[in-house]
mmCIF file of N, CA, C and O in Angstrom:
data_model
loop_
_atom_site.group_PDB
_atom_site.id
_atom_site.type_symbol
_atom_site.label_atom_id
_atom_site.label_comp_id
_atom_site.label_asym_id
_atom_site.label_seq_id
_atom_site.Cartn_x
_atom_site.Cartn_y
_atom_site.Cartn_z
ATOM 1 N N MET A 1 15.129 -10.925 2.555
ATOM 2 C CA MET A 1 14.603 -10.334 1.349
ATOM 3 C C MET A 1 15.094 -8.893 1.269
ATOM 4 O O MET A 1 15.146 -8.193 2.272
ATOM 5 N N ALA A 2 15.434 -8.435 0.083
ATOM 6 C CA ALA A 2 15.914 -7.072 -0.121
ATOM 7 C C ALA A 2 14.777 -6.077 0.136
ATOM 8 O O ALA A 2 13.600 -6.419 -0.014
ATOM 9 N N PRO A 3 15.109 -4.846 0.527
ATOM 10 C CA PRO A 3 14.075 -3.880 0.891
ATOM 11 C C PRO A 3 13.091 -3.555 -0.237
ATOM 12 O O PRO A 3 11.894 -3.453 0.006
ATOM 13 N N ALA A 4 13.563 -3.393 -1.465
ATOM 14 C CA ALA A 4 12.660 -2.999 -2.552
ATOM 15 C C ALA A 4 11.615 -4.078 -2.858
ATOM 16 O O ALA A 4 10.417 -3.770 -2.907
ATOM 17 N N PRO A 5 11.997 -5.345 -3.074
ATOM 18 C CA PRO A 5 10.967 -6.355 -3.340
ATOM 19 C C PRO A 5 10.025 -6.561 -2.152
ATOM 20 O O PRO A 5 8.831 -6.798 -2.333
ATOM 21 N N LYS A 6 10.557 -6.460 -0.947
ATOM 22 C CA LYS A 6 9.709 -6.610 0.239
ATOM 23 C C LYS A 6 8.681 -5.480 0.297
ATOM 24 O O LYS A 6 7.497 -5.721 0.524
ATOM 25 N N ASN A 7 9.119 -4.253 0.063
ATOM 26 C CA ASN A 7 8.194 -3.126 0.071
ATOM 27 C C ASN A 7 7.197 -3.219 -1.069
ATOM 28 O O ASN A 7 6.038 -2.831 -0.920
ATOM 29 N N PHE A 8 7.642 -3.719 -2.213
ATOM 30 C CA PHE A 8 6.736 -3.893 -3.340
ATOM 31 C C PHE A 8 5.638 -4.899 -3.005
ATOM 32 O O PHE A 8 4.464 -4.663 -3.273
ATOM 33 N N LEU A 9 6.021 -6.014 -2.402
ATOM 34 C CA LEU A 9 5.040 -7.032 -2.019
ATOM 35 C C LEU A 9 4.073 -6.497 -0.967
ATOM 36 O O LEU A 9 2.853 -6.681 -1.082
ATOM 37 N N GLU A 10 4.603 -5.809 0.036
ATOM 38 C CA GLU A 10 3.740 -5.234 1.070
ATOM 39 C C GLU A 10 2.792 -4.196 0.480
ATOM 40 O O GLU A 10 1.610 -4.137 0.841
ATOM 41 N N GLY A 11 3.299 -3.375 -0.426
ATOM 42 C CA GLY A 11 2.457 -2.360 -1.055
ATOM 43 C C GLY A 11 1.362 -2.969 -1.904
ATOM 44 O O GLY A 11 0.212 -2.506 -1.892
ATOM 45 N N ALA A 12 1.708 -4.015 -2.649
ATOM 46 C CA ALA A 12 0.707 -4.673 -3.490
ATOM 47 C C ALA A 12 -0.383 -5.323 -2.646
ATOM 48 O O ALA A 12 -1.581 -5.214 -2.964
ATOM 49 N N LEU A 13 0.010 -5.969 -1.555
ATOM 50 C CA LEU A 13 -0.993 -6.591 -0.676
ATOM 51 C C LEU A 13 -1.850 -5.546 0.034
ATOM 52 O O LEU A 13 -3.058 -5.734 0.196
ATOM 53 N N THR A 14 -1.229 -4.449 0.449
ATOM 54 C CA THR A 14 -1.976 -3.380 1.100
ATOM 55 C C THR A 14 -2.956 -2.747 0.125
ATOM 56 O O THR A 14 -4.105 -2.474 0.473
ATOM 57 N N LEU A 15 -2.515 -2.510 -1.099
ATOM 58 C CA LEU A 15 -3.393 -1.952 -2.121
ATOM 59 C C LEU A 15 -4.558 -2.892 -2.416
ATOM 60 O O LEU A 15 -5.712 -2.456 -2.507
ATOM 61 N N ALA A 16 -4.280 -4.181 -2.537
ATOM 62 C CA ALA A 16 -5.341 -5.158 -2.812
ATOM 63 C C ALA A 16 -6.335 -5.231 -1.657
ATOM 64 O O ALA A 16 -7.554 -5.256 -1.872
ATOM 65 N N GLY A 17 -5.826 -5.252 -0.429
ATOM 66 C CA GLY A 17 -6.723 -5.298 0.729
ATOM 67 C C GLY A 17 -7.559 -4.038 0.861
ATOM 68 O O GLY A 17 -8.761 -4.108 1.154
ATOM 69 N N GLY A 18 -6.950 -2.892 0.647
ATOM 70 C CA GLY A 18 -7.690 -1.635 0.721
ATOM 71 C C GLY A 18 -8.748 -1.522 -0.359
ATOM 72 O O GLY A 18 -9.865 -1.066 -0.113
ATOM 73 N N THR A 19 -8.392 -1.964 -1.568
ATOM 74 C CA THR A 19 -9.358 -1.918 -2.666
ATOM 75 C C THR A 19 -10.518 -2.869 -2.403
ATOM 76 O O THR A 19 -11.684 -2.529 -2.650
ATOM 77 N N ALA A 20 -10.233 -4.050 -1.890
ATOM 78 C CA ALA A 20 -11.297 -4.999 -1.564
ATOM 79 C C ALA A 20 -12.210 -4.437 -0.481
ATOM 80 O O ALA A 20 -13.443 -4.538 -0.575
ATOM 81 N N LEU A 21 -11.630 -3.844 0.540
ATOM 82 C CA LEU A 21 -12.430 -3.244 1.602
ATOM 83 C C LEU A 21 -13.264 -2.096 1.071
ATOM 84 O O LEU A 21 -14.435 -1.947 1.418
ATOM 85 N N TRP A 22 -12.689 -1.286 0.193
ATOM 86 C CA TRP A 22 -13.378 -0.141 -0.368
ATOM 87 C C TRP A 22 -14.571 -0.580 -1.219
ATOM 88 O O TRP A 22 -15.653 -0.012 -1.141
ATOM 89 N N LEU A 23 -14.367 -1.635 -2.026
ATOM 90 C CA LEU A 23 -15.419 -2.049 -2.949
ATOM 91 C C LEU A 23 -16.459 -2.986 -2.335
ATOM 92 O O LEU A 23 -17.620 -2.983 -2.751
ATOM 93 N N LEU A 24 -16.071 -3.778 -1.354
ATOM 94 C CA LEU A 24 -16.960 -4.832 -0.871
ATOM 95 C C LEU A 24 -17.600 -4.558 0.489
ATOM 96 O O LEU A 24 -18.472 -5.311 0.903
ATOM 97 N N ALA A 25 -17.177 -3.530 1.185
ATOM 98 C CA ALA A 25 -17.664 -3.329 2.550
ATOM 99 C C ALA A 25 -18.686 -2.194 2.650
ATOM 100 O O ALA A 25 -18.836 -1.585 3.703
ATOM 101 N N GLY A 26 -19.408 -1.924 1.579
ATOM 102 C CA GLY A 26 -20.370 -0.827 1.594
ATOM 103 C C GLY A 26 -21.565 -1.063 2.505
ATOM 104 O O GLY A 26 -22.119 -0.121 3.064
ATOM 105 N N ASP A 27 -21.974 -2.314 2.687
ATOM 106 C CA ASP A 27 -23.165 -2.618 3.472
ATOM 107 C C ASP A 27 -22.868 -2.911 4.939
ATOM 108 O O ASP A 27 -23.782 -3.100 5.720
ATOM 109 N N ILE A 28 -21.601 -2.956 5.305
ATOM 110 C CA ILE A 28 -21.226 -3.293 6.671
ATOM 111 C C ILE A 28 -21.217 -2.026 7.519
ATOM 112 O O ILE A 28 -20.668 -1.005 7.111
ATOM 113 N N GLU A 29 -21.818 -2.091 8.687
ATOM 114 C CA GLU A 29 -21.824 -0.959 9.601
ATOM 115 C C GLU A 29 -21.000 -1.296 10.835
ATOM 116 O O GLU A 29 -21.289 -2.246 11.554
ATOM 117 N N ILE A 30 -19.947 -0.510 11.066
ATOM 118 C CA ILE A 30 -19.079 -0.677 12.219
ATOM 119 C C ILE A 30 -19.101 0.635 12.988
ATOM 120 O O ILE A 30 -18.927 1.697 12.389
ATOM 121 N N PRO A 31 -19.318 0.603 14.294
ATOM 122 C CA PRO A 31 -19.334 1.853 15.054
ATOM 123 C C PRO A 31 -17.995 2.587 14.970
ATOM 124 O O PRO A 31 -16.928 1.979 15.069
ATOM 125 N N PHE A 32 -18.043 3.882 14.762
ATOM 126 C CA PHE A 32 -16.892 4.791 14.749
ATOM 127 C C PHE A 32 -15.977 4.632 13.543
ATOM 128 O O PHE A 32 -14.997 5.356 13.425
ATOM 129 N N VAL A 33 -16.234 3.670 12.666
ATOM 130 C CA VAL A 33 -15.363 3.448 11.511
ATOM 131 C C VAL A 33 -16.231 3.270 10.271
ATOM 132 O O VAL A 33 -17.173 2.482 10.271
ATOM 133 N N ASN A 34 -15.898 3.997 9.211
ATOM 134 C CA ASN A 34 -16.574 3.812 7.942
ATOM 135 C C ASN A 34 -15.680 2.921 7.070
ATOM 136 O O ASN A 34 -14.591 3.338 6.655
ATOM 137 N N PRO A 35 -16.085 1.685 6.790
ATOM 138 C CA PRO A 35 -15.220 0.756 6.058
ATOM 139 C C PRO A 35 -14.844 1.247 4.655
ATOM 140 O O PRO A 35 -13.745 0.971 4.183
ATOM 141 N N VAL A 36 -15.722 1.976 3.998
ATOM 142 C CA VAL A 36 -15.420 2.449 2.646
ATOM 143 C C VAL A 36 -14.290 3.473 2.689
ATOM 144 O O VAL A 36 -13.329 3.399 1.913
ATOM 145 N N LYS A 37 -14.387 4.427 3.613
ATOM 146 C CA LYS A 37 -13.326 5.435 3.734
ATOM 147 C C LYS A 37 -12.027 4.811 4.236
ATOM 148 O O LYS A 37 -10.939 5.191 3.791
ATOM 149 N N THR A 38 -12.140 3.856 5.128
ATOM 150 C CA THR A 38 -10.946 3.156 5.608
ATOM 151 C C THR A 38 -10.271 2.409 4.464
ATOM 152 O O THR A 38 -9.043 2.423 4.339
ATOM 153 N N GLY A 39 -11.061 1.770 3.608
ATOM 154 C CA GLY A 39 -10.510 1.073 2.456
ATOM 155 C C GLY A 39 -9.803 2.021 1.502
ATOM 156 O O GLY A 39 -8.750 1.694 0.953
ATOM 157 N N MET A 40 -10.362 3.215 1.303
ATOM 158 C CA MET A 40 -9.714 4.202 0.447
ATOM 159 C C MET A 40 -8.370 4.635 1.017
ATOM 160 O O MET A 40 -7.384 4.768 0.286
ATOM 161 N N VAL A 41 -8.324 4.856 2.321
ATOM 162 C CA VAL A 41 -7.075 5.269 2.967
ATOM 163 C C VAL A 41 -6.034 4.154 2.876
ATOM 164 O O VAL A 41 -4.864 4.405 2.554
ATOM 165 N N VAL A 42 -6.443 2.919 3.124
ATOM 166 C CA VAL A 42 -5.509 1.786 3.064
ATOM 167 C C VAL A 42 -5.003 1.593 1.631
ATOM 168 O O VAL A 42 -3.815 1.329 1.416
ATOM 169 N N ALA A 43 -5.877 1.755 0.638
ATOM 170 C CA ALA A 43 -5.452 1.640 -0.758
ATOM 171 C C ALA A 43 -4.445 2.734 -1.107
ATOM 172 O O ALA A 43 -3.448 2.476 -1.797
ATOM 173 N N CYS A 44 -4.678 3.946 -0.629
ATOM 174 C CA CYS A 44 -3.727 5.045 -0.877
ATOM 175 C C CYS A 44 -2.382 4.759 -0.213
ATOM 176 O O CYS A 44 -1.324 5.038 -0.793
ATOM 177 N N LEU A 45 -2.407 4.187 0.981
ATOM 178 C CA LEU A 45 -1.153 3.817 1.637
ATOM 179 C C LEU A 45 -0.419 2.733 0.850
ATOM 180 O O LEU A 45 0.815 2.727 0.787
ATOM 181 N N GLY A 46 -1.160 1.826 0.244
ATOM 182 C CA GLY A 46 -0.548 0.806 -0.594
ATOM 183 C C GLY A 46 0.132 1.410 -1.815
ATOM 184 O O GLY A 46 1.219 0.983 -2.202
ATOM 185 N N VAL A 47 -0.487 2.428 -2.400
ATOM 186 C CA VAL A 47 0.121 3.111 -3.538
ATOM 187 C C VAL A 47 1.406 3.812 -3.112
ATOM 188 O O VAL A 47 2.425 3.757 -3.817
ATOM 189 N N VAL A 48 1.378 4.468 -1.952
ATOM 190 C CA VAL A 48 2.581 5.122 -1.441
ATOM 191 C C VAL A 48 3.686 4.094 -1.215
ATOM 192 O O VAL A 48 4.858 4.328 -1.545
ATOM 193 N N GLN A 49 3.333 2.954 -0.680
ATOM 194 C CA GLN A 49 4.314 1.888 -0.444
ATOM 195 C C GLN A 49 4.909 1.391 -1.766
ATOM 196 O O GLN A 49 6.112 1.148 -1.867
ATOM 197 N N LEU A 50 4.063 1.253 -2.797
ATOM 198 C CA LEU A 50 4.557 0.828 -4.105
ATOM 199 C C LEU A 50 5.501 1.869 -4.711
ATOM 200 O O LEU A 50 6.521 1.526 -5.302
ATOM 201 N N LEU A 51 5.154 3.143 -4.568
ATOM 202 C CA LEU A 51 6.031 4.202 -5.074
ATOM 203 C C LEU A 51 7.370 4.203 -4.354
ATOM 204 O O LEU A 51 8.426 4.394 -4.970
ATOM 205 N N TYR A 52 7.341 3.980 -3.058
ATOM 206 C CA TYR A 52 8.576 3.925 -2.282
ATOM 207 C C TYR A 52 9.434 2.728 -2.701
ATOM 208 O O TYR A 52 10.648 2.825 -2.798
ATOM 209 N N ALA A 53 8.782 1.605 -2.971
ATOM 210 C CA ALA A 53 9.519 0.428 -3.432
ATOM 211 C C ALA A 53 10.160 0.702 -4.787
ATOM 212 O O ALA A 53 11.293 0.290 -5.041
ATOM 213 N N GLY A 54 9.440 1.397 -5.662
ATOM 214 C CA GLY A 54 10.019 1.775 -6.942
ATOM 215 C C GLY A 54 11.199 2.706 -6.779
ATOM 216 O O GLY A 54 12.218 2.570 -7.467
ATOM 217 N N TYR A 55 11.086 3.635 -5.863
ATOM 218 C CA TYR A 55 12.200 4.548 -5.584
ATOM 219 C C TYR A 55 13.410 3.776 -5.064
ATOM 220 O O TYR A 55 14.530 4.009 -5.500
ATOM 221 N N LEU A 56 13.176 2.865 -4.133
ATOM 222 C CA LEU A 56 14.288 2.073 -3.605
ATOM 223 C C LEU A 56 14.917 1.213 -4.695
ATOM 224 O O LEU A 56 16.133 1.046 -4.738
ATOM 225 N N GLY A 57 14.100 0.664 -5.563
ATOM 226 C CA GLY A 57 14.616 -0.165 -6.635
ATOM 227 C C GLY A 57 15.465 0.636 -7.609
ATOM 228 O O GLY A 57 16.532 0.194 -8.033
ATOM 229 N N LEU A 58 15.008 1.821 -7.972
ATOM 230 C CA LEU A 58 15.778 2.664 -8.883
ATOM 231 C C LEU A 58 17.024 3.207 -8.215
ATOM 232 O O LEU A 58 18.085 3.274 -8.818
ATOM 233 N N ASN A 59 16.887 3.613 -6.981
ATOM 234 C CA ASN A 59 18.027 4.177 -6.245
ATOM 235 C C ASN A 59 19.089 3.103 -6.004
ATOM 236 O O ASN A 59 20.277 3.381 -6.076
ATOM 237 N N GLY A 60 18.666 1.889 -5.717
ATOM 238 C CA GLY A 60 19.617 0.808 -5.469
ATOM 239 C C GLY A 60 20.359 0.396 -6.724
ATOM 240 O O GLY A 60 21.517 -0.005 -6.668
ATOM 241 N N SER A 61 19.702 0.488 -7.892
ATOM 242 C CA SER A 61 20.361 0.097 -9.137
ATOM 243 C C SER A 61 21.366 1.152 -9.587
ATOM 244 O O SER A 61 22.257 0.860 -10.363
ATOM 245 N N ARG A 62 21.241 2.383 -9.135
ATOM 246 C CA ARG A 62 22.153 3.457 -9.527
ATOM 247 C C ARG A 62 23.409 3.514 -8.666
ATOM 248 O O ARG A 62 24.383 4.113 -9.060
ATOM 249 N N ARG A 63 23.352 2.940 -7.490
ATOM 250 C CA ARG A 63 24.503 2.995 -6.600
ATOM 251 C C ARG A 63 25.635 2.120 -7.113
ATOM 252 O O ARG A 63 25.422 1.042 -7.645
ATOM 253 N N SER A 64 26.838 2.613 -6.925
ATOM 254 C CA SER A 64 27.986 1.809 -7.336
ATOM 255 C C SER A 64 28.294 0.790 -6.253
ATOM 256 O O SER A 64 28.234 1.091 -5.062
ATOM 257 N N LYS A 65 28.603 -0.378 -6.672
ATOM 258 C CA LYS A 65 28.922 -1.438 -5.718
ATOM 259 C C LYS A 65 30.415 -1.349 -5.377
ATOM 260 O O LYS A 65 31.254 -1.342 -6.256
ATOM 261 N N GLY A 66 30.694 -1.277 -4.099
ATOM 262 C CA GLY A 66 32.102 -1.255 -3.787
ATOM 263 C C GLY A 66 32.449 -0.675 -2.508
ATOM 264 O O GLY A 66 32.303 -0.302 -1.554
#
C-alpha cells in the first residue's frame, strides 16, 4: 500500500478510536491513567496522522515521475 493511503487509514482509525475512548470512557476508572484525557491525546494524534497523509498525498502528486 502506498504511504499516503496507509497513513490516511491509520489516522482515521486512530481518530475514531480516540474519539470513542474520549466520549465513552468517562465512568471507567483505571489507576494512573485518565481514559478521557488519553482519548483526547489519541484523537489529536489521529488528526496529526491525517494531516501528514494529506501532505504526503499532495507532495506525491506534485513530484515529476521519472
